[in-house]
Short mmCIF file of C-alpha atoms and ligand atoms in Angstrom, two decimals:
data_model
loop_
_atom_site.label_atom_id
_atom_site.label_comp_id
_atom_site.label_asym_id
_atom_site.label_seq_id
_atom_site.Cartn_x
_atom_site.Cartn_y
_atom_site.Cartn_z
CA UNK A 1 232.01 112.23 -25.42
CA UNK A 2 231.57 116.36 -24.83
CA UNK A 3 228.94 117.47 -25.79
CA UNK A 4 230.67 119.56 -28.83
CA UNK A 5 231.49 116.47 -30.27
CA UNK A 6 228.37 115.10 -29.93
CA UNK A 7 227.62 117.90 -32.15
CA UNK A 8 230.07 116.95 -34.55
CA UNK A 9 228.74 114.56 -36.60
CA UNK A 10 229.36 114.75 -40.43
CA UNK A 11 226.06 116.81 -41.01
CA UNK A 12 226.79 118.87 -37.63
CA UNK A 13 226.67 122.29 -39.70
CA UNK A 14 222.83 121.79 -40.32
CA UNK A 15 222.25 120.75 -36.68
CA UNK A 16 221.71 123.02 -33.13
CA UNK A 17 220.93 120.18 -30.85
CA UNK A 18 223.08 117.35 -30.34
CA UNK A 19 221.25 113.73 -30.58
CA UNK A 20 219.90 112.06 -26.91
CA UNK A 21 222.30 108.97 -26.42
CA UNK A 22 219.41 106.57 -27.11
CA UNK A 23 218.30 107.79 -30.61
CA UNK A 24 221.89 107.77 -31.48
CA UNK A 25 221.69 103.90 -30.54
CA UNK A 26 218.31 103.25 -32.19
CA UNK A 27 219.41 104.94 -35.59
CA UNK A 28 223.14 103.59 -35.53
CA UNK A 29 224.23 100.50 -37.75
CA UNK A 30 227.49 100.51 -36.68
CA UNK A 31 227.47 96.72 -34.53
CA UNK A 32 226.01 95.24 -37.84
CA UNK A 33 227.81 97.20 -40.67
CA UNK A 34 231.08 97.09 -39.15
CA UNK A 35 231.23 93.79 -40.87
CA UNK A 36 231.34 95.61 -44.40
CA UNK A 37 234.44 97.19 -43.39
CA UNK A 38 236.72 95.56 -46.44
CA UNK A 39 234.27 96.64 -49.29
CA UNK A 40 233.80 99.87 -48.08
CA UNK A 41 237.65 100.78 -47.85
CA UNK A 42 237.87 99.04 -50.96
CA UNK A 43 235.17 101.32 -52.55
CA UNK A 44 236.36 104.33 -51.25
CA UNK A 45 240.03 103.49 -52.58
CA UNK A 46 238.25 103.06 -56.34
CA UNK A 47 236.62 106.16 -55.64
CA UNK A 48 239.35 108.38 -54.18
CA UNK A 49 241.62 107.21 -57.52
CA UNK A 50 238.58 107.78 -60.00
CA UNK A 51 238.87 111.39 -58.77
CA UNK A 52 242.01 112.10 -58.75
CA UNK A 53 241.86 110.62 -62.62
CA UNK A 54 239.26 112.97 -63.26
CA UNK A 55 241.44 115.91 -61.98
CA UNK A 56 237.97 116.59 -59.25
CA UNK A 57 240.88 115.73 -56.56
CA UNK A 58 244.67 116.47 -56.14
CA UNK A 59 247.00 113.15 -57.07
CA UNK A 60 248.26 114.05 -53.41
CA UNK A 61 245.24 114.24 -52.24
CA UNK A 62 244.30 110.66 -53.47
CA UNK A 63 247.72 109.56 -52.06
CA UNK A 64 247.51 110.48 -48.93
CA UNK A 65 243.58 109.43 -48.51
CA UNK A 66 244.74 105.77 -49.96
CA UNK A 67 247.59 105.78 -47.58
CA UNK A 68 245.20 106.38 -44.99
CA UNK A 69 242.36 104.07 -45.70
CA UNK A 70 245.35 101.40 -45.48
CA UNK A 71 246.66 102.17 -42.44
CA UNK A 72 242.43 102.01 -41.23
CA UNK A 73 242.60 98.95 -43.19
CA UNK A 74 245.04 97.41 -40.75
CA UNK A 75 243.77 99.01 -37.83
CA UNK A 76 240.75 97.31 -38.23
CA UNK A 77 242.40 94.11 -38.60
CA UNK A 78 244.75 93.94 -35.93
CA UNK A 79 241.18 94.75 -33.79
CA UNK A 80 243.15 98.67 -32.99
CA UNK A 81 240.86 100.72 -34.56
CA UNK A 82 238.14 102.05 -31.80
CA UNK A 83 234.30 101.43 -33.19
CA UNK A 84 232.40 104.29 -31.72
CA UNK A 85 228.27 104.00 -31.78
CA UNK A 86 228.86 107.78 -32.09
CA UNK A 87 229.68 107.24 -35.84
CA UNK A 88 226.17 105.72 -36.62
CA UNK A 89 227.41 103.29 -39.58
CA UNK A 90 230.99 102.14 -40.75
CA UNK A 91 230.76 104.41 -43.56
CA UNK A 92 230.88 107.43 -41.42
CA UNK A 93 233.56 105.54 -38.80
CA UNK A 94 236.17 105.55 -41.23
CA UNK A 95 235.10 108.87 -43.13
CA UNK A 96 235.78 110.38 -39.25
CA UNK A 97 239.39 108.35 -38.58
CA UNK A 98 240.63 109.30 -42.23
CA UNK A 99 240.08 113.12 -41.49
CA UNK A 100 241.46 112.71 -38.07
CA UNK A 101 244.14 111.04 -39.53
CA UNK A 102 244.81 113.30 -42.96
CA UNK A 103 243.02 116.35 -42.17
CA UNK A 104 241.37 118.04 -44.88
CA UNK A 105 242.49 115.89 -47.73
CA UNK A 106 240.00 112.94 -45.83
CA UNK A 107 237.15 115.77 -46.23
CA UNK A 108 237.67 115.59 -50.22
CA UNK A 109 236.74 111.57 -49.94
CA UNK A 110 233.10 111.86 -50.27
CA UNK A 111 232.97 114.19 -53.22
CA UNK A 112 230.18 113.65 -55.73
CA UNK A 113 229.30 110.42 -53.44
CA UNK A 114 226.12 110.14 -50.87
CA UNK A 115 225.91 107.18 -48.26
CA UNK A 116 223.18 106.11 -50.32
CA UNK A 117 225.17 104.96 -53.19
CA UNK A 118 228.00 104.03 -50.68
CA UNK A 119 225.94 101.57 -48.80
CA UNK A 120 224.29 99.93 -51.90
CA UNK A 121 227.88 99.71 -53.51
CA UNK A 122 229.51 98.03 -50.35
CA UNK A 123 226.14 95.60 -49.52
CA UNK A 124 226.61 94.32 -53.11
CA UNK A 125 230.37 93.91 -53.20
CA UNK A 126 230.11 91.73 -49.81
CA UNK A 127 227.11 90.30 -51.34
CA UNK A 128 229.17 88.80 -54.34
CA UNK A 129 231.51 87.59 -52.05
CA UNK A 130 229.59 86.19 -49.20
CA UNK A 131 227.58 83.95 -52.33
CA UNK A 132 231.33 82.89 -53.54
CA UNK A 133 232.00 81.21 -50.02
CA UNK A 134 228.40 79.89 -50.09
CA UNK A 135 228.88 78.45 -53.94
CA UNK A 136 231.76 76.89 -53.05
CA UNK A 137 230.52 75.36 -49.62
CA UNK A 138 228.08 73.90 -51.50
CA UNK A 139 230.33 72.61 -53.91
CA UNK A 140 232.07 70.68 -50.97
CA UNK A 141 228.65 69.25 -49.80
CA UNK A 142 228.00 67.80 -53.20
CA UNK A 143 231.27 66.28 -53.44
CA UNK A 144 230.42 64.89 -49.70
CA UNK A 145 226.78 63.65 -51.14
CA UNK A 146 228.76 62.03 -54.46
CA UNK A 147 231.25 59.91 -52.27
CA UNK A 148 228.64 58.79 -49.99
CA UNK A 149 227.06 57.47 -52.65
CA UNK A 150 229.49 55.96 -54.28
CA UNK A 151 230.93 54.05 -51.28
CA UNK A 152 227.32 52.78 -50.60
CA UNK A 153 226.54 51.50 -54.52
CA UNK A 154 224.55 48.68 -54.30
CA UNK A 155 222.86 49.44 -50.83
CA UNK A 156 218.83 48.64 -51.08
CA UNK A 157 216.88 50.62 -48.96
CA UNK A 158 212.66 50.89 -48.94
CA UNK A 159 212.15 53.89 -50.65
CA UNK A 160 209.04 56.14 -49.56
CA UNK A 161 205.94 58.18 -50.84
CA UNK A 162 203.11 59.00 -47.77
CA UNK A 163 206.07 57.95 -45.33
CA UNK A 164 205.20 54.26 -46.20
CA UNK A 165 207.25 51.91 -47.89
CA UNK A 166 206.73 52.04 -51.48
CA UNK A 167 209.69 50.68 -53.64
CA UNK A 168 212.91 49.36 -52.73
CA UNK A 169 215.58 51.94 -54.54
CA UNK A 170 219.24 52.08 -54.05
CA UNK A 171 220.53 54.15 -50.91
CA UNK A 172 222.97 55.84 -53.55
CA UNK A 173 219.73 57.19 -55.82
CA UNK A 174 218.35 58.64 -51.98
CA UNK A 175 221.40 60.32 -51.76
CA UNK A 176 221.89 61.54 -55.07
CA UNK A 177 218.47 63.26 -54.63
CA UNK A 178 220.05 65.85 -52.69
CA UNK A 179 222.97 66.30 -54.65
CA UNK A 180 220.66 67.50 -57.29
CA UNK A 181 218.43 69.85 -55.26
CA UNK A 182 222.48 71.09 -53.64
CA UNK A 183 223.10 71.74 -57.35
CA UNK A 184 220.03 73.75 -57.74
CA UNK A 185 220.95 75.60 -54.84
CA UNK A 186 224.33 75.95 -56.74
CA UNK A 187 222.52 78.17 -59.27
CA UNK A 188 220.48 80.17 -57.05
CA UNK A 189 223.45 81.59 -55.25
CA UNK A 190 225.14 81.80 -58.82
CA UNK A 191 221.92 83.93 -59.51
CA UNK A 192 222.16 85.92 -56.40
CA UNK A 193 225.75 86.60 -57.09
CA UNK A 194 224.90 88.24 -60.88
CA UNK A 195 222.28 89.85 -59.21
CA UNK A 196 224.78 91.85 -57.01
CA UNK A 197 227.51 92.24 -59.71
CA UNK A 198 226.00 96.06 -61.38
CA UNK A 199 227.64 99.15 -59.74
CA UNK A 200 225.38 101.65 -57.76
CA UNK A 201 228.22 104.48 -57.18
CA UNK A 202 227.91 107.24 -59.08
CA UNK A 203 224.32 107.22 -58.61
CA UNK A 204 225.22 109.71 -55.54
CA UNK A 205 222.11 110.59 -53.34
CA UNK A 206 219.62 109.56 -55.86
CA UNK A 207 219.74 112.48 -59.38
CA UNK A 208 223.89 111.45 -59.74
CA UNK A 209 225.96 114.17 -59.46
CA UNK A 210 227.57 117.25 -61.18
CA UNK A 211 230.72 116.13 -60.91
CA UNK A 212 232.78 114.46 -64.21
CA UNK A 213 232.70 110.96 -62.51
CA UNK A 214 233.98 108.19 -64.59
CA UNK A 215 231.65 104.92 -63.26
CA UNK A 216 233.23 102.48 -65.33
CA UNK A 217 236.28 103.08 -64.23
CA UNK A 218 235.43 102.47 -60.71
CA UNK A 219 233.67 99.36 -61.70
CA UNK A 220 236.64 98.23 -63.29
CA UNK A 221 238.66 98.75 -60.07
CA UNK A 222 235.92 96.97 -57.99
CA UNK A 223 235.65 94.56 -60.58
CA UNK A 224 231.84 94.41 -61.05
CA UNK A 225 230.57 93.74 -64.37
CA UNK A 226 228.31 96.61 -64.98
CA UNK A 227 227.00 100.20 -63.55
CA UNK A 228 223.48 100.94 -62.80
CA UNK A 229 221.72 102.49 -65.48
CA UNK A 230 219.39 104.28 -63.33
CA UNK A 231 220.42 106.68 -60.18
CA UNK A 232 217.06 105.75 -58.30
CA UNK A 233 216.56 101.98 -58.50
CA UNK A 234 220.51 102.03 -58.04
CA UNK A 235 220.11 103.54 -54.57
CA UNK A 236 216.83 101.61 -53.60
CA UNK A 237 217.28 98.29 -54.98
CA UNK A 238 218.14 95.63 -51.70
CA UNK A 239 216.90 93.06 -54.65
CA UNK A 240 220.12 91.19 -54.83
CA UNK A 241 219.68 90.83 -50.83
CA UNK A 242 216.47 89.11 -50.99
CA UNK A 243 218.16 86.94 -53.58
CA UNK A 244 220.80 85.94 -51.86
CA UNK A 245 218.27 84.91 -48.74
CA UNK A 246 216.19 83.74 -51.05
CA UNK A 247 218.59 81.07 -52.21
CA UNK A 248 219.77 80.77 -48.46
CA UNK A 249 216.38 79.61 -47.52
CA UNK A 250 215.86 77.43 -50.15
CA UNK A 251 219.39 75.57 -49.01
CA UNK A 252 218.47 75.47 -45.66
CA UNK A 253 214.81 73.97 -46.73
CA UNK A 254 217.05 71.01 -48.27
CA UNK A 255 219.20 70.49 -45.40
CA UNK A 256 216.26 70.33 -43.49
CA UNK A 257 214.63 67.49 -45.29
CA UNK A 258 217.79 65.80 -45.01
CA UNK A 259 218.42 66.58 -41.76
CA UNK A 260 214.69 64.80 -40.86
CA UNK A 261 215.49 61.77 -42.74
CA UNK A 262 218.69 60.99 -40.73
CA UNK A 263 217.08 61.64 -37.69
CA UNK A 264 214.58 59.14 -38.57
CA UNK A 265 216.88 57.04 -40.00
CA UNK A 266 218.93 57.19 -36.40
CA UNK A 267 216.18 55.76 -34.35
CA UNK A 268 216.07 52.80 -33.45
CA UNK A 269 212.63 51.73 -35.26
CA UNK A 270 214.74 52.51 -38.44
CA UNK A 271 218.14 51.94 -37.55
CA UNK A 272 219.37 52.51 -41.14
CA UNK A 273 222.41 54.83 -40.00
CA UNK A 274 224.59 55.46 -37.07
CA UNK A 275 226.06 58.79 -36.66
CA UNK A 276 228.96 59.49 -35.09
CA UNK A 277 229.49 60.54 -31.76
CA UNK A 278 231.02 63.99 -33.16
CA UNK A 279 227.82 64.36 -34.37
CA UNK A 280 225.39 63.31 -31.39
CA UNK A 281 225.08 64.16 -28.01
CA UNK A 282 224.04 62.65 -24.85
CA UNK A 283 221.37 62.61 -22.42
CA UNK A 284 221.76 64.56 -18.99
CA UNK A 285 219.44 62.25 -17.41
CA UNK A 286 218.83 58.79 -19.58
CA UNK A 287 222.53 56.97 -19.82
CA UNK A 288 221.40 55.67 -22.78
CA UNK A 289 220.95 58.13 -25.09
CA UNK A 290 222.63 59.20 -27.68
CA UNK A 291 220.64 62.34 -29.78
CA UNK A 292 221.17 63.42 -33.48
CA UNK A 293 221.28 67.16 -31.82
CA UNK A 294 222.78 68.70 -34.90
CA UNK A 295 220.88 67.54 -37.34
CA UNK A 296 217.77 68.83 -35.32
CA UNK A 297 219.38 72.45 -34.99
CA UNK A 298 219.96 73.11 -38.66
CA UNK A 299 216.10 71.77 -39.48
CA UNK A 300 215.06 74.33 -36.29
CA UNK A 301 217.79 76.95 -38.00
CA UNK A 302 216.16 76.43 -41.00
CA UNK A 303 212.88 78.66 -39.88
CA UNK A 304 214.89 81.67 -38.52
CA UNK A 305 216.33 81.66 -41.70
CA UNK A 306 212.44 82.17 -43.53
CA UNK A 307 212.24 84.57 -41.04
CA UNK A 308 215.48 86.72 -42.50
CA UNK A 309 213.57 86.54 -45.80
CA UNK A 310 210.31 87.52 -44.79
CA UNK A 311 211.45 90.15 -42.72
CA UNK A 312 213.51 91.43 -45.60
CA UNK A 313 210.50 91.06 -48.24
CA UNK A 314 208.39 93.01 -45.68
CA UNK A 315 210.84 95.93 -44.39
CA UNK A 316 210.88 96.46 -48.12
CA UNK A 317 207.56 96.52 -49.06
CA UNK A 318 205.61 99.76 -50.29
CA UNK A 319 208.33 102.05 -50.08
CA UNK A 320 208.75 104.88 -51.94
CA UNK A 321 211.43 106.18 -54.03
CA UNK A 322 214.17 106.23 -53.40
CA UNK A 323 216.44 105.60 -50.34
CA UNK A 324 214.83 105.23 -47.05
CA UNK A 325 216.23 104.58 -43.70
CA UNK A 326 214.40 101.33 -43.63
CA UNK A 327 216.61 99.62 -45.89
CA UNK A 328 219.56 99.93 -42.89
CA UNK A 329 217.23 96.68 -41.96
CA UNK A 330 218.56 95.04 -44.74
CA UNK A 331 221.84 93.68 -43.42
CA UNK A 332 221.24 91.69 -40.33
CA UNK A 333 219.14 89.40 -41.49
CA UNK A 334 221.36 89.19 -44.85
CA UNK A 335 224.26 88.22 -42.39
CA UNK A 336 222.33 86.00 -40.41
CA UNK A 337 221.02 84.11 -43.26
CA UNK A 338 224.10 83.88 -44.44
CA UNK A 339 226.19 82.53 -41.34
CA UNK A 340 223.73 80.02 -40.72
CA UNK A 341 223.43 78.48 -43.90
CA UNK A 342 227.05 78.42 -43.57
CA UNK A 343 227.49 76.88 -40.59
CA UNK A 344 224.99 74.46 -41.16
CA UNK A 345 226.37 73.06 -44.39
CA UNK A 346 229.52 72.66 -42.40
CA UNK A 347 228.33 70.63 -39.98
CA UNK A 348 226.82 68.64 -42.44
CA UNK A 349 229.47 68.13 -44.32
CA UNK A 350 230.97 66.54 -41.63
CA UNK A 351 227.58 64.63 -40.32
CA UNK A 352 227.66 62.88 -43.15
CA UNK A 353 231.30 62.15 -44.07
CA UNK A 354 231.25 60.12 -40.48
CA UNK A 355 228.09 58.14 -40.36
CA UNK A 356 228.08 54.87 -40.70
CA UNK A 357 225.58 53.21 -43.29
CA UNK A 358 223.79 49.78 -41.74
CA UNK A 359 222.90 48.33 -45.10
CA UNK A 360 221.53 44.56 -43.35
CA UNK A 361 219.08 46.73 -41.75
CA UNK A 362 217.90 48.87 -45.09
CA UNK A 363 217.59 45.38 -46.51
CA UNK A 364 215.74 44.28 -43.83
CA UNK A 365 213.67 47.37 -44.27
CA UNK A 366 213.34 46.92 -47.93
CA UNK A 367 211.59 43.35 -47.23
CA UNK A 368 208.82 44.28 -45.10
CA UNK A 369 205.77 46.47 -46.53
CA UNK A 370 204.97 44.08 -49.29
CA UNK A 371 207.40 46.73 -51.50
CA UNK A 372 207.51 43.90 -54.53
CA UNK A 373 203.55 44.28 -55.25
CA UNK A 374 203.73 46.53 -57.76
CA UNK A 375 206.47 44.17 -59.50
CA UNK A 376 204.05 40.87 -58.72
CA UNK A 377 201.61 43.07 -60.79
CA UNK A 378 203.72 43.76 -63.58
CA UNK A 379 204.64 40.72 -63.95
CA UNK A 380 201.05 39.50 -64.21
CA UNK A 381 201.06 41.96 -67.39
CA UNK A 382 203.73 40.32 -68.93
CA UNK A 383 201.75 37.03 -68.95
CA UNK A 384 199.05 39.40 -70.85
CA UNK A 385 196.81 40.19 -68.13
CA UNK A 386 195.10 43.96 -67.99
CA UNK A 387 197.03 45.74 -65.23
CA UNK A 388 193.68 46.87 -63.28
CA UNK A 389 193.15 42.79 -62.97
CA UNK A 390 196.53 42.67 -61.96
CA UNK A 391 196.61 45.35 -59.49
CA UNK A 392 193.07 43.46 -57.81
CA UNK A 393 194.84 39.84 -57.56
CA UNK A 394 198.13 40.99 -55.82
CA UNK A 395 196.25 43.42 -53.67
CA UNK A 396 194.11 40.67 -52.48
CA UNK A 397 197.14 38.54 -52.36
CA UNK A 398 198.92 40.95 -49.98
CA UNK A 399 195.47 41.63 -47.75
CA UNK A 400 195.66 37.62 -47.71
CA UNK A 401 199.26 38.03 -46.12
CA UNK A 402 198.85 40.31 -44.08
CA UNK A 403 195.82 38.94 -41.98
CA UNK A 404 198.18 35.39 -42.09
CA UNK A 405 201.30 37.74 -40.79
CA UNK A 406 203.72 37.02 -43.92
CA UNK A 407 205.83 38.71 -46.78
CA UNK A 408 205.23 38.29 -50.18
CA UNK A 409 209.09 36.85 -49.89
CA UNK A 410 207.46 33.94 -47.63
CA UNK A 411 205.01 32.24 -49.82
CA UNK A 412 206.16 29.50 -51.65
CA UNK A 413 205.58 28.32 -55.76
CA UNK A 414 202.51 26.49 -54.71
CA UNK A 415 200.94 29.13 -52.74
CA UNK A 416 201.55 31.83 -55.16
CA UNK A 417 200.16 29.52 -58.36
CA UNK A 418 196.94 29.06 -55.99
CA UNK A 419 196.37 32.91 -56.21
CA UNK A 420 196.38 32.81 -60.00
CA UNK A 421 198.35 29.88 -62.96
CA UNK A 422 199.99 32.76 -63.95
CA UNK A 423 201.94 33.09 -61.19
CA UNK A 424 204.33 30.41 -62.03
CA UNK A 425 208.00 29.79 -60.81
CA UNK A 426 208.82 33.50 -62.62
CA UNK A 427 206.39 35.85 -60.11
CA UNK A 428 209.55 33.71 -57.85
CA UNK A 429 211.92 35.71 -59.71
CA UNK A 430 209.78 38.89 -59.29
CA UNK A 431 209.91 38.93 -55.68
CA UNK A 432 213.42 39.54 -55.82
CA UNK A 433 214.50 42.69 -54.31
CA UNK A 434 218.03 43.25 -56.15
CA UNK A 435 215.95 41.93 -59.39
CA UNK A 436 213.64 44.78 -58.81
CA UNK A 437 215.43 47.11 -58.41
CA UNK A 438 217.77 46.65 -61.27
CA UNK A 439 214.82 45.92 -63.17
CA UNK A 440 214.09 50.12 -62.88
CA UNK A 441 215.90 51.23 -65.84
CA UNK A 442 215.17 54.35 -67.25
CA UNK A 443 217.12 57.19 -67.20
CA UNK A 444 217.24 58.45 -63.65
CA UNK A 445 215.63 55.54 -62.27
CA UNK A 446 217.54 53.48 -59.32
CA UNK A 447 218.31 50.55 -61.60
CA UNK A 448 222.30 49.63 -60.79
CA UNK A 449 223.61 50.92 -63.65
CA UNK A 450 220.58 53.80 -64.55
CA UNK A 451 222.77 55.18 -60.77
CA UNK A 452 225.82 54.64 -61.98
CA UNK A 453 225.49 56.90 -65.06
CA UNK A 454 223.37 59.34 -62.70
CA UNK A 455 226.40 59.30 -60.82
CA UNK A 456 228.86 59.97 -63.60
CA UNK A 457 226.46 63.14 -64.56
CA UNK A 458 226.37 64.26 -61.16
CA UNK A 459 230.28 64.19 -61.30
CA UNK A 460 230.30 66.07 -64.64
CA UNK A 461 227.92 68.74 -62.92
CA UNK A 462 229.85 69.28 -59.83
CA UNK A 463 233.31 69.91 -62.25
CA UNK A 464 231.56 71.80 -64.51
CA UNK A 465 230.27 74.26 -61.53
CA UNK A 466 233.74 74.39 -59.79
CA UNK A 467 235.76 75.16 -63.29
CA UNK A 468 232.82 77.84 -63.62
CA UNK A 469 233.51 79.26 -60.46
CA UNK A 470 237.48 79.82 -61.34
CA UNK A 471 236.82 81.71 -64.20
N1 LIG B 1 223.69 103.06 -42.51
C1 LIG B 1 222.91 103.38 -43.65
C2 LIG B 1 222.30 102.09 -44.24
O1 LIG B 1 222.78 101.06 -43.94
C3 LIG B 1 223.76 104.05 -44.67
C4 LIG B 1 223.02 104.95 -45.61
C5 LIG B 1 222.48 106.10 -44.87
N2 LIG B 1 222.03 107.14 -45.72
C6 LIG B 1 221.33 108.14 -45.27
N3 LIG B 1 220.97 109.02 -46.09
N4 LIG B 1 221.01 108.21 -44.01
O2 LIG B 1 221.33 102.14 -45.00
#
């Protein structure tokens, strides 16, 4: 590039010396922003019209700048158009190409509009759309998390606090745990998504502008709900960004918990799952080895994505009024949050639509760690003892087993009505996993049938959010 054109930039009438190629790098957006590229042709097609309506422009004016941003439109799709770093940001890239393409009707485009609204219009407009594709990921992910557990009904499992065993619980109530925190997640992004629906443009460089713009019209157009009622916050606000990452992180925070429980549940000290081979890889050394690599990349993914957040919160923190060239920070951790959380729900999607569920060994699992004590107890307060008295026999009773190497399941009637008389031939009974379990009935408990209506609510849910999302 000649150094006239350098000089050439859409402010060049203010300027004497042209920019050194490195600060023109350091202050560009253009590798990041190009992404944008749909919303902002979009905007500036709302804008261009809202002019012409307002007789500011020529009807062929607006014509032939529509026309144009088309043709871009295409260029840019078909991978023809020619990104120069010259250009700083994709607002000014195809602000340059329409005038080179039009002439002076593409110098009209940016009447009573500043970058600053232009950017916080096109950031939200992706925005809403980039939390659509997430909401409706996550939608698919529930869905996955539903049929898991409804193929799997009736699978008992030692359930955990401290990492120990604790209860026996259904494998199905496990898994439904996460379909609830995915439908949380649902209504963050539905959250983020509201958050980015209010129309900056308009708002111009930060006062608005003298010029008889009509806002709603242009918010009609680029169907967002409502306009910004205030020209300052409108072109400093990156709230709905941090929103949007906000709920990102929180996703990723879940898949990461998951993502740690089938990798424990893939070793072979718990052997509870299998995954598939699509979703494991092998050792370069050890023939034997077969790792849960993906589900260990989207827990490590998990912290980059905290980092997008944090970096977000902290590029935005104490700064004045109104725009500032920090905020072209904004987007590439937006993006990144976004593409990973995106990715990552995809592969687990798949991780868990092909791993295979080894219920003998849950069982198995769910018969060790003394796990019916707390029903041995209970039933001690049926027969009308205190439960503190309770809680002190069968706790000696399992010390007692455990120094002789046994399960609670081992001992026999006699050995059990030695302990106390009330343990009679029902405490038997009591010692019954599938018993216990099914015993747990409240609402939202893993009791057989307190799942299955858990189940039918979480299928009520997940239509409910997907008919939302159509309307
Ligand atoms: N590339 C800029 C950004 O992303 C666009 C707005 C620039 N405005 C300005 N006055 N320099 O924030």
């Amino acid at each position: 590039m000649s150094e006239q054109d350098k000089n050439d930039a859409l402010w060049g009438g203010r300027f004497q010396d042209a920019p050194e190629e490195f600060t023109q790098e350091f202050g560009a957006s253009l590798p990041v922003d190009q992404r944008l590229w749909r919303s902002d042709i979009a905007g500036s097609i709302a804008h261009a019209k809202m002019l012409a309506r307002q007789d500011i422009i020529s009807d062929e004016d607006a014509d032939a700048i529509v026309d144009g941003l088309n043709r871009i439109a295409a260029d840019i799709e078909s991978g023809d158009f020619d990104f120069d770093i010259a250009d700083e940001d994709i607002h000014m890239a195809i602000e340059r190409r329409l005038t080179e393409m039009i002439g002076e009707a593409g110098g009209r485009l940016h009447t009573g509009r500043s970058r600053n609204d232009q950017v916080a219009t096109d950031t939200r407009h992706c925005c809403k759309q980039l939390a659509e594709g997430l909401m409706s990921q996550v939608n698919d992910l529930r869905a996955t998390l539903i049929a898991l557990a409804e193929r799997e009904l009736g699978t008992i499992m030692p359930g955990y606090t401290h990492l120990q065993k604790a209860q026996p619980v259904l494998f199905s109530h496990h898994i439904l745990a996460y379909y609830w925190m995915f439908t949380r997640d649902f209504g963050r992004l539905r959250f983020a998504y509201a958050a980015a629906d209010v129309l900056p443009l308009g708002s111009a460089a930060l006062a608005g502008t003298t010029y008889p713009l009509d806002r709603d019209l242009i918010a009609e157009e680029l169907d967002f709900s409502s306009v910004s009622p205030n020209s300052m916050d409108a072109v400093s606000d990156r709230d709905f960004v941090c929103d949007l990452t906000y709920a990102a992180s929180v996703a990723m925070m879940h898949l990461s918990r998951l993502c740690e429980e089938l990798i424990l549940w893939s070793s072979d000290e718990f052997g509870f799952i299998t995954l598939s081979d699509a979703y494991a890889t092998g050792s370069s050394i050890m023939p034997q080895k077969k790792n849960p690599d993906f589900a260990e990349l989207i827990r490590g993914k998990t912290g980059r994505v905290y980092g997008d957040l944090m970096a977000l919160l902290t590029t935005l923190k104490a700064l004045p009024l109104a725009y500032d060239k920090d905020m072209q920070e904004d987007k590439e951790g937006l993006f990144d949050a976004v593409d990973t959380l995106s990715s990552s729900l995809a592969v687990m999607g798949g991780m868990l639509q092909t791993l295979t569920v080894n219920a003998e060994r849950m069982a198995e699992g769910a018969k060790g760690g003394f796990m019916a004590a707390t029903d041995l107890a209970d039933y001690l307060v049926g027969q009308g003892m205190a439960f503190r008295e309770a809680h002190a026999i069968i706790g000696k009773l399992v010390l007692d087993c455990e120094q002789r190497g046994v399960t609670l399941q081992d001992l026999s009637a006699e050995e059990l009505a030695a302990v106390d008389e009330h343990l009679d031939e029902g405490a038997l009974a009591a010692l019954d996993l599938e018993k216990i379990v099914a015993a747990r009935t409240t609402d939202g408990g893993t009791g057989n049938e307190a799942v299955t209506a858990q189940l039918r609510t979480a299928k009520e849910t997940l239509q409910d959010d997907q008919l939302g999302m159509l309307t």
